[in-house]
mmCIF file of C-alpha atoms and ligand atoms in Angstrom:
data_model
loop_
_atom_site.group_PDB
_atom_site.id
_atom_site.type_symbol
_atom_site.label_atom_id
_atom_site.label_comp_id
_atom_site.label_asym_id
_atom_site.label_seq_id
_atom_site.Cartn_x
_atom_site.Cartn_y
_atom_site.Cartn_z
ATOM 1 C CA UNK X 28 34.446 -29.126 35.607
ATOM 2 C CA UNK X 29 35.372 -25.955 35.663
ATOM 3 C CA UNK X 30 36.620 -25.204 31.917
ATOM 4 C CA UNK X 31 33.451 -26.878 30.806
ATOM 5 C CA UNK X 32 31.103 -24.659 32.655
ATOM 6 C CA UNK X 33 32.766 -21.474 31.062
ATOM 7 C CA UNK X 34 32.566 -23.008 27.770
ATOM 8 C CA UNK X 35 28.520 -23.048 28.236
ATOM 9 C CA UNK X 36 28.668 -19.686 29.880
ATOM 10 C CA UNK X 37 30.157 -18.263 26.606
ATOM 11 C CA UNK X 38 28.141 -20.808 24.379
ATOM 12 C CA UNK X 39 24.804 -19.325 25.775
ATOM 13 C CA UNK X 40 26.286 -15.646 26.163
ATOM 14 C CA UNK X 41 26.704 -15.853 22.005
ATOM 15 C CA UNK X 42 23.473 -17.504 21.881
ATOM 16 C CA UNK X 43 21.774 -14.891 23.857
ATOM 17 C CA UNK X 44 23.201 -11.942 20.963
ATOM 18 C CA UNK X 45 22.727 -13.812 18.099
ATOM 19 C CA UNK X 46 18.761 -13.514 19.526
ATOM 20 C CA UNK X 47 18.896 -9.742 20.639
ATOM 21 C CA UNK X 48 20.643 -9.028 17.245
ATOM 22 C CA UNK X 49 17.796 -10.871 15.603
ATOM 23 C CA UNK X 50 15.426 -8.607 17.583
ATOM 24 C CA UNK X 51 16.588 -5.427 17.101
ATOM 25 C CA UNK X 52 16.157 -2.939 14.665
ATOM 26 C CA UNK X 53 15.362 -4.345 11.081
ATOM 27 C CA UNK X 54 17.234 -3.312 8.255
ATOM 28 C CA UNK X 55 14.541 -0.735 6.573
ATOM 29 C CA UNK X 56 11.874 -3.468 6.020
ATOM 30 C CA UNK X 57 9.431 -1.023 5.890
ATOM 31 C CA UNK X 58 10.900 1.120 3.035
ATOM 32 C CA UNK X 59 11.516 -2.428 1.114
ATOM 33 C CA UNK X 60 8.132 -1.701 -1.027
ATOM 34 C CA UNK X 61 8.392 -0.555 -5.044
ATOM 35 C CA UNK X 62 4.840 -0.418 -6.612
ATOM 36 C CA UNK X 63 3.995 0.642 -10.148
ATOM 37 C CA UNK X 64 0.534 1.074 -11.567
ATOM 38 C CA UNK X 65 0.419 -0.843 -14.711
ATOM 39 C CA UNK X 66 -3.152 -0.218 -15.568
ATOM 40 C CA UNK X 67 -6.370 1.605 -14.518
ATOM 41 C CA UNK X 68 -9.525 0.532 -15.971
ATOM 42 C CA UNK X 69 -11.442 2.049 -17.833
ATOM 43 C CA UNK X 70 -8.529 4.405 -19.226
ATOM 44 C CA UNK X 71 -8.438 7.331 -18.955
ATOM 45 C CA UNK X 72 -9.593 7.084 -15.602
ATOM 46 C CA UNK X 73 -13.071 8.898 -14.519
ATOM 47 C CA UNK X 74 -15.492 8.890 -11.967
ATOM 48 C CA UNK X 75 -16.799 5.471 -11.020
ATOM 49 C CA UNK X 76 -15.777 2.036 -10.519
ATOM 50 C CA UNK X 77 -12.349 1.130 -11.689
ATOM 51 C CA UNK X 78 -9.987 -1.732 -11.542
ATOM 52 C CA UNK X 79 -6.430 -0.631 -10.566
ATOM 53 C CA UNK X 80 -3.825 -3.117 -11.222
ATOM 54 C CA UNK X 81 -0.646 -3.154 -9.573
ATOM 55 C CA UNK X 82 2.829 -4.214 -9.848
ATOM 56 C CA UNK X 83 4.717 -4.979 -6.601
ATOM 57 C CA UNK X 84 7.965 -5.513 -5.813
ATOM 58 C CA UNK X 85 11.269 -5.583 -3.376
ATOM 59 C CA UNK X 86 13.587 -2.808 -3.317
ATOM 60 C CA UNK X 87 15.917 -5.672 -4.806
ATOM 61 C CA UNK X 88 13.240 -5.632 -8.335
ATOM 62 C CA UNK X 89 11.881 -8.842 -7.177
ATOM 63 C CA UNK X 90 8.582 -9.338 -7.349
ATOM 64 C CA UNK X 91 6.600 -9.336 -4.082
ATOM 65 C CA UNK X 92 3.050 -12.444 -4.431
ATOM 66 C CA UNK X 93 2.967 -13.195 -1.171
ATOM 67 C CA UNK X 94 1.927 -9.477 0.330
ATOM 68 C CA UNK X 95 -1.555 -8.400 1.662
ATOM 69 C CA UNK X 96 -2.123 -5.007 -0.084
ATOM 70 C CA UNK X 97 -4.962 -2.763 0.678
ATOM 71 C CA UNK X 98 -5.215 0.253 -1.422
ATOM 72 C CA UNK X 99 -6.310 3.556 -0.383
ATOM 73 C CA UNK X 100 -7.307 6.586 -2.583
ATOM 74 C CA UNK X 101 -7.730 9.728 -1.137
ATOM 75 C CA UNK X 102 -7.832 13.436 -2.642
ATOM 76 C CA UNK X 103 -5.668 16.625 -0.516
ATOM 77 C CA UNK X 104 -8.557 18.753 -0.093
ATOM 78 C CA UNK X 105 -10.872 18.787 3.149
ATOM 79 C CA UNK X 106 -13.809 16.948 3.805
ATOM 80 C CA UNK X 107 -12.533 13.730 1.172
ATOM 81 C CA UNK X 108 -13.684 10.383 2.044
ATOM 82 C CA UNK X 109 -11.093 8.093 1.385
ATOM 83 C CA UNK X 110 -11.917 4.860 -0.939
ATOM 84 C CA UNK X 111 -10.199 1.659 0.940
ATOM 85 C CA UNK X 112 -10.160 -1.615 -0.435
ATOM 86 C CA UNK X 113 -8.238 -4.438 -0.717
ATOM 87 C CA UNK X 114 -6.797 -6.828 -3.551
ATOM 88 C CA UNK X 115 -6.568 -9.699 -5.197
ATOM 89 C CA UNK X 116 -2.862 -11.218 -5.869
ATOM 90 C CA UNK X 117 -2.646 -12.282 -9.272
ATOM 91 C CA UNK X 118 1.032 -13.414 -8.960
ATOM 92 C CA UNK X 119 4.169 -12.884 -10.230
ATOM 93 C CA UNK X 120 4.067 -9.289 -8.151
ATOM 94 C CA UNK X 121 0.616 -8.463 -9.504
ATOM 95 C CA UNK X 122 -2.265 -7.497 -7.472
ATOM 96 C CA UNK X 123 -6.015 -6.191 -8.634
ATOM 97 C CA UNK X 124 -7.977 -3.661 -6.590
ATOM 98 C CA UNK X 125 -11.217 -5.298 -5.535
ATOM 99 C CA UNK X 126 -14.341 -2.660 -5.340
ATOM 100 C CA UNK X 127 -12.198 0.501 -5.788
ATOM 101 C CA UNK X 128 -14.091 3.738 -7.137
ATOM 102 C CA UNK X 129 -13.687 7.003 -8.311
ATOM 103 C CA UNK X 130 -16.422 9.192 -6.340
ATOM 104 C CA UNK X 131 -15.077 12.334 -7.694
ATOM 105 C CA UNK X 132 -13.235 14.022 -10.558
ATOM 106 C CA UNK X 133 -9.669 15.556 -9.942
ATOM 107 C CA UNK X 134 -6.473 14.895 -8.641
ATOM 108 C CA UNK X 135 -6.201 11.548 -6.355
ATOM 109 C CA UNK X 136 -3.541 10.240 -4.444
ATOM 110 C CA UNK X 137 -3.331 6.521 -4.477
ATOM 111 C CA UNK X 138 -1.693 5.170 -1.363
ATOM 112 C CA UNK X 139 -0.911 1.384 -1.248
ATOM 113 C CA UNK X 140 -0.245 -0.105 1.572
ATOM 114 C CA UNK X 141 1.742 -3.462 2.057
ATOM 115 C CA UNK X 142 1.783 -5.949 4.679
ATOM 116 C CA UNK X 143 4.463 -8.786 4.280
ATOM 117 C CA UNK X 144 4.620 -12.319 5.039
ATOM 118 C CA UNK X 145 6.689 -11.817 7.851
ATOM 119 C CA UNK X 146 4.232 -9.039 9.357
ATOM 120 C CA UNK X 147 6.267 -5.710 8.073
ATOM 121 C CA UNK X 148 4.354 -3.280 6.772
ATOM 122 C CA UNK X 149 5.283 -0.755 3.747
ATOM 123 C CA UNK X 150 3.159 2.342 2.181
ATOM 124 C CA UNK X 151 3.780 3.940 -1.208
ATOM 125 C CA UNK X 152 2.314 7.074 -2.269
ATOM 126 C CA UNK X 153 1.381 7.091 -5.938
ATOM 127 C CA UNK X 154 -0.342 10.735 -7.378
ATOM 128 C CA UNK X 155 -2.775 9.921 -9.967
ATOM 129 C CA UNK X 156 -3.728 13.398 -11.886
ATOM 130 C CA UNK X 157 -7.025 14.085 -13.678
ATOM 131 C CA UNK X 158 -9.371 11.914 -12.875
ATOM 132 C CA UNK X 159 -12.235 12.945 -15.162
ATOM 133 C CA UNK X 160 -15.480 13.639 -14.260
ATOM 134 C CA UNK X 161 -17.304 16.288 -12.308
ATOM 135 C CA UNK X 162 -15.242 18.085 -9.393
ATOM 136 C CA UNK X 163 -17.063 17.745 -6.404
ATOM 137 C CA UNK X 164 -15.938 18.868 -3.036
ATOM 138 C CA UNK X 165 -18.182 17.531 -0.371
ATOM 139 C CA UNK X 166 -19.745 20.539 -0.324
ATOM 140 C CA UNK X 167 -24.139 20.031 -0.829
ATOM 141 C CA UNK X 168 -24.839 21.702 -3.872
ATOM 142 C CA UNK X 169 -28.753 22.062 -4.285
ATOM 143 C CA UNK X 170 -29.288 24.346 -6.752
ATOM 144 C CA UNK X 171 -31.617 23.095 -9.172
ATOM 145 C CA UNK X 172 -30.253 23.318 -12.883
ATOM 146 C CA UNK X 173 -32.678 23.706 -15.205
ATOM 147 C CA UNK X 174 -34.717 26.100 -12.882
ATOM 148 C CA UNK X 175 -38.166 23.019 -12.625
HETATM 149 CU CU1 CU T 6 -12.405 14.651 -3.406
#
């Protein structure tokens, strides 16, 4: 029947948009990443291992347990090895760096990196000032300091 076979036509037609729609370009998924650093151990924070615990959440304020989060801390001048590691979820939003370390004294930038359940992905950039210890800048240093 003629009327009938339209009806699917149009039936599948809508069916067919509803998936392209699906497909298409995501509402800002990426920028949907808020991430506060509620602690860095030991405080104040200096060169050597440390324990950076983070706070995620949604651009919404809701609290984000089911991410994978790798954190990477880097420093702006040349010749900086990044740190990258990953974390543990601790829930409730909460995630603990698993390794992380301060190799040198100064200002670092803490990038953390999201990856969400449905296989988005989100960065933050968090600047983390001071970082005590001695300033090093990749640069070999072999002067001997008490003159031996
Ligand atoms: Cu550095």
């Amino acid at each position: 029947m003629n009327f009938a076979r339209t009806t699917c036509v149009i039936f599948i037609a809508i069916l067919g948009a509803l998936v392209l729609s699906a497909c298409g370009p995501r509402a800002e998924q990426g920028g949907n990443l808020d991430v506060t650093v509620l602690s860095i151990s030991p405080e104040p924070a200096a060169v050597g291992d440390a324990v950076i615990t983070l706070q995620v959440r949604d651009i919404a304020g809701n609290p984000v347990s089911d991410a994978t989060i790798l954190v990477k801390g880097t420093m702006t001048h040349a010749g900086m090895q990044p740190v990258i590691v990953g974390t543990e979820a601790r829930g409730a939003g909460k995630y603990v760096t698993e390794g992380f370390r301060f190799t040198m004294g100064g200002d670092w930038v803490i990038i953390v990196r999201a990856t969400f359940a449905n296989g988005a992905t989100a960065e933050r950039r968090i600047d983390l000032k001071g970082v005590q210890g001695e300033i090093k800048m990749g640069m070999k240093s072999d002067k001997p300091k008490d003159g031996n």
